[in-house]
XYZ file of C-alpha atoms in Angstrom:
305
model
C 18.200 36.184 122.333
C 17.566 39.818 121.318
C 15.339 40.791 118.383
C 18.222 41.394 115.976
C 19.817 38.016 116.714
C 16.468 36.315 116.345
C 15.868 37.956 112.971
C 19.326 36.964 111.742
C 18.806 33.369 112.892
C 15.426 33.156 111.159
C 16.834 34.665 107.966
C 19.741 32.230 107.869
C 17.411 29.315 108.536
C 15.109 30.501 105.756
C 17.865 30.670 103.152
C 19.339 27.382 104.309
C 15.952 25.773 103.769
C 15.629 27.284 100.297
C 19.077 25.976 99.372
C 18.201 22.506 100.633
C 14.996 22.449 98.567
C 16.899 23.510 95.444
C 19.518 20.824 96.033
C 16.915 18.094 96.525
C 15.125 19.259 93.369
C 18.361 18.745 91.431
C 19.109 15.277 92.766
C 15.523 13.996 92.826
C 15.427 12.835 89.165
C 18.429 10.533 89.606
C 17.629 9.039 93.006
C 14.456 7.132 92.192
C 12.776 8.449 95.353
C 9.528 6.851 96.467
C 7.418 7.884 99.426
C 7.155 5.109 101.990
C 4.010 4.605 104.065
C 2.830 8.230 103.976
C 0.479 9.188 106.792
C -2.691 11.111 105.964
C -4.563 12.728 108.853
C -8.268 12.939 108.009
C -11.477 14.051 109.664
C -14.064 16.792 109.523
C -12.824 20.353 109.813
C -12.778 21.527 113.444
C -12.626 17.938 114.775
C -9.086 18.120 116.160
C -7.155 17.112 113.060
C -4.647 19.939 113.504
C -3.756 18.642 116.973
C -3.052 15.193 115.530
C -1.186 16.496 112.487
C 1.011 18.888 114.453
C 1.874 16.166 116.952
C 2.909 13.709 114.243
C 4.861 16.569 112.657
C 7.006 16.768 115.794
C 8.477 13.347 115.027
C 12.026 13.430 113.695
C 11.174 10.324 111.684
C 8.597 12.084 109.514
C 8.710 14.898 107.008
C 6.062 17.582 107.362
C 5.285 20.904 105.737
C 3.875 22.031 109.110
C 0.859 23.476 107.310
C -2.230 22.341 105.452
C -1.764 21.515 101.789
C -5.096 22.603 100.250
C -3.394 24.667 97.563
C -1.146 21.839 96.410
C -3.934 19.277 96.020
C -6.384 21.666 94.369
C -3.713 22.722 91.892
C -3.103 19.054 91.100
C -6.814 18.527 90.485
C -8.674 21.858 90.225
C -12.274 22.102 91.345
C -13.163 23.126 87.805
C -12.403 19.549 86.692
C -15.458 18.518 88.695
C -17.656 21.537 87.944
C -16.999 22.697 91.531
C -19.286 19.931 92.772
C -16.987 18.625 95.498
C -13.423 18.573 96.792
C -13.454 14.818 96.324
C -10.780 13.641 93.903
C -12.101 10.509 92.239
C -9.969 7.363 92.611
C -9.887 7.056 88.814
C -7.760 10.223 88.753
C -4.885 8.425 90.485
C -1.975 7.877 88.102
C 1.764 7.354 87.961
C 2.043 11.001 86.973
C 0.175 12.108 90.099
C 2.280 9.820 92.264
C 5.444 11.355 90.848
C 4.226 14.922 91.369
C 3.194 14.218 94.962
C 6.421 12.392 95.753
C 8.604 15.097 94.274
C 6.725 17.842 96.123
C 6.915 16.298 99.576
C 10.443 14.962 99.226
C 11.953 18.198 97.925
C 10.123 20.234 100.572
C 10.893 17.986 103.556
C 13.890 15.825 102.615
C 12.070 12.769 103.971
C 10.797 9.637 102.247
C 8.124 9.176 104.876
C 5.799 12.127 105.419
C 2.667 13.176 107.259
C 0.080 15.341 105.526
C -3.112 16.985 106.621
C -5.739 18.665 104.499
C -9.321 18.285 105.659
C -10.629 18.442 102.103
C -8.730 15.196 101.434
C -11.003 13.300 103.799
C -13.322 13.090 100.794
C -10.532 11.559 98.684
C -9.321 8.565 100.695
C -9.857 6.051 97.841
C -7.791 8.296 95.544
C -4.976 8.597 98.078
C -4.984 4.844 98.656
C -4.655 4.204 94.929
C -1.700 6.583 94.832
C 0.002 4.962 97.814
C -1.160 1.438 98.590
C 0.983 1.376 101.753
C -0.428 4.643 103.129
C -1.678 4.938 106.703
C -4.826 6.894 107.500
C -5.363 8.490 110.902
C -9.020 9.420 111.357
C -10.071 11.733 114.166
C -13.745 12.000 115.014
C -15.595 14.329 117.360
C -19.064 14.394 118.891
C -21.498 16.179 116.554
C -22.602 18.905 118.955
C -19.114 20.242 119.614
C -17.965 19.737 116.026
C -20.938 21.581 114.538
C -20.550 24.363 117.114
C -16.913 24.812 116.121
C -17.806 24.759 112.419
C -20.342 27.536 112.967
C -17.704 29.608 114.752
C -15.273 28.882 111.925
C -17.717 30.196 109.353
C -17.430 33.532 111.144
C -13.743 33.535 110.167
C -14.146 33.440 106.397
C -10.861 35.288 105.877
C -9.167 32.231 107.355
C -11.328 29.321 106.226
C -12.957 30.574 103.024
C -10.255 32.346 101.049
C -10.234 29.539 98.463
C -13.954 30.067 97.693
C -13.892 33.516 96.104
C -14.259 32.148 92.562
C -17.144 29.747 93.195
C -19.842 29.990 90.504
C -22.706 30.293 93.008
C -23.963 33.254 95.016
C -23.761 32.406 98.724
C -26.364 33.928 101.054
C -26.514 31.675 104.102
C -28.511 32.898 107.117
C -30.237 35.535 104.992
C -26.954 36.790 103.619
C -24.873 36.883 106.798
C -22.422 34.385 105.283
C -21.393 35.195 101.719
C -18.259 33.057 101.369
C -18.301 29.254 101.539
C -15.911 27.859 104.159
C -13.899 24.673 104.754
C -14.844 22.297 101.912
C -17.374 21.418 99.229
C -19.244 18.125 99.320
C -21.723 16.790 96.782
C -25.033 18.624 97.259
C -23.635 21.878 98.661
C -25.451 23.967 96.062
C -28.808 23.089 97.648
C -27.667 24.866 100.825
C -26.579 28.277 99.558
C -29.726 29.859 101.098
C -29.945 27.653 104.191
C -29.232 28.404 107.834
C -25.660 28.138 109.047
C -26.492 25.226 111.345
C -27.963 23.266 108.430
C -24.827 23.872 106.373
C -22.507 22.787 109.198
C -24.556 19.672 109.955
C -24.409 18.830 106.247
C -20.629 19.229 106.227
C -20.192 17.129 109.368
C -22.316 14.304 107.969
C -20.896 14.416 104.434
C -17.278 14.277 105.549
C -17.647 11.567 108.185
C -19.892 9.471 105.937
C -17.323 9.623 103.119
C -14.507 8.629 105.464
C -16.434 5.755 107.030
C -17.384 4.494 103.576
C -13.728 4.594 102.469
C -12.665 2.769 105.627
C -14.170 -0.443 104.229
C -11.600 -0.449 101.418
C -8.460 0.116 103.528
C -6.523 -2.756 105.195
C -7.233 -2.715 108.921
C -3.534 -2.431 109.774
C -3.356 0.833 107.807
C -6.430 2.433 109.378
C -6.285 4.146 112.768
C -9.064 5.990 114.599
C -9.222 8.200 117.653
C -11.960 10.336 119.128
C -11.205 13.899 120.095
C -12.729 13.198 123.488
C -10.380 10.260 124.189
C -7.411 12.210 122.889
C -7.798 15.144 125.248
C -8.540 12.793 128.165
C -5.228 10.937 127.767
C -3.017 12.386 125.007
C 0.067 10.335 125.872
C -1.683 6.969 125.738
C -3.758 7.785 122.658
C -0.857 9.211 120.683
C 1.284 6.224 121.641
C -1.410 3.946 120.233
C -1.552 5.949 116.998
C 2.226 6.144 116.599
C 2.591 2.418 117.272
C -0.148 1.651 114.754
C 1.640 3.707 112.099
C 5.027 2.167 113.016
C 6.474 5.535 114.036
C 8.765 5.416 117.092
C 7.143 7.004 120.140
C 10.371 8.035 121.813
C 10.956 9.994 125.008
C 10.884 13.305 123.175
C 7.426 12.513 121.791
C 6.195 11.358 125.200
C 7.333 14.634 126.723
C 5.694 16.605 123.954
C 2.380 14.791 124.361
C 2.329 15.326 128.122
C 2.078 19.071 127.567
C 0.468 19.193 124.130
C -2.851 20.468 125.486
C -1.206 23.398 127.267
C -0.750 25.239 123.971
C -3.752 24.220 121.883
C -3.606 24.562 118.098
C -6.125 26.850 116.417
C -8.859 26.578 119.050
C -11.707 29.044 119.555
C -12.176 28.407 123.262
C -10.879 26.367 126.177
C -10.438 22.659 125.416
C -13.321 20.549 126.691
C -16.176 18.164 125.915
C -19.883 18.912 125.386
C -19.080 22.618 125.213
C -21.891 23.140 122.727
C -24.473 22.759 125.504
C -23.235 26.046 126.991
C -22.712 27.699 123.624
C -24.690 30.570 122.167
C -25.355 28.167 119.276
C -27.062 25.526 121.431
C -30.586 26.114 120.089
C -29.338 26.075 116.512
C -27.433 22.831 117.058
C -30.368 21.101 118.748
C -32.445 21.820 115.629
C -30.065 19.898 113.363
C -28.733 17.022 115.474
C -31.314 14.724 113.871
C -29.496 15.284 110.562
C -26.372 13.502 111.823
C -28.039 10.782 113.870
C -29.907 7.660 112.853
C -32.632 6.638 115.281
C -30.993 8.708 118.025
C -27.622 7.096 117.368
C -24.555 9.160 116.557
C -23.373 8.751 112.954
C -19.922 7.835 114.301
C -21.071 5.101 116.694
């Protein structure tokens, strides 16, 4: 296909999509649409959540925006409501109104009654999401602390990608003696005490805060609606691990999905380096990470164990 044909095809697809959204917006009020068993992919930033989300998004049985939904959720419940203390949306904020707004948004955008969503900030809000949708499934991806913290540090060097939402924060950020001036990824309770810390301390704090919140929420979710996978297991055998996750969420794992998963690691999503395990030990950040590993371990045991 030449460039002109490709542009025409993309333009037609774009306008077709806009028309479909407008049509669904018109019919939504009379159809009584309800989301059914929405799937929320959760985990710390840079843990592999995009890989999981994008793979679920390939399923023809699920609706997906094919992008993170930070803007939507923060518009629904602005950080200012919580004095910019955290991205956590309290479970008490769940309401019929919220449920209707969320349902309308995802249905009109995707045309599906069952959707998959991913927004790493929402890992702090699992109890809220569960109150909104009592039949929701949660897919939690976890990663070893060394590699996760290493990737977070590298992400903080890309503030134009991961910190654009933070420009209006009420605090002056001067992490690593001012090297980092824009907060990245997400806010968790206590972040203000770290605005003058080292970058490794900040990233260890984020890793611990997010995973601790998710593991605490896990206790309140029915076991059949909670699914976990480690990044390390996923890259070792993506077909088997994704099959387990799809089966757990009652999403057909058909031949097309099997084929996709066989090659899913060949074109990694949003990675900073070659896929692997224990990469942090060869990283330029190794000394920094070794200084903070005690923050995410209890008596030499990984927080996630």
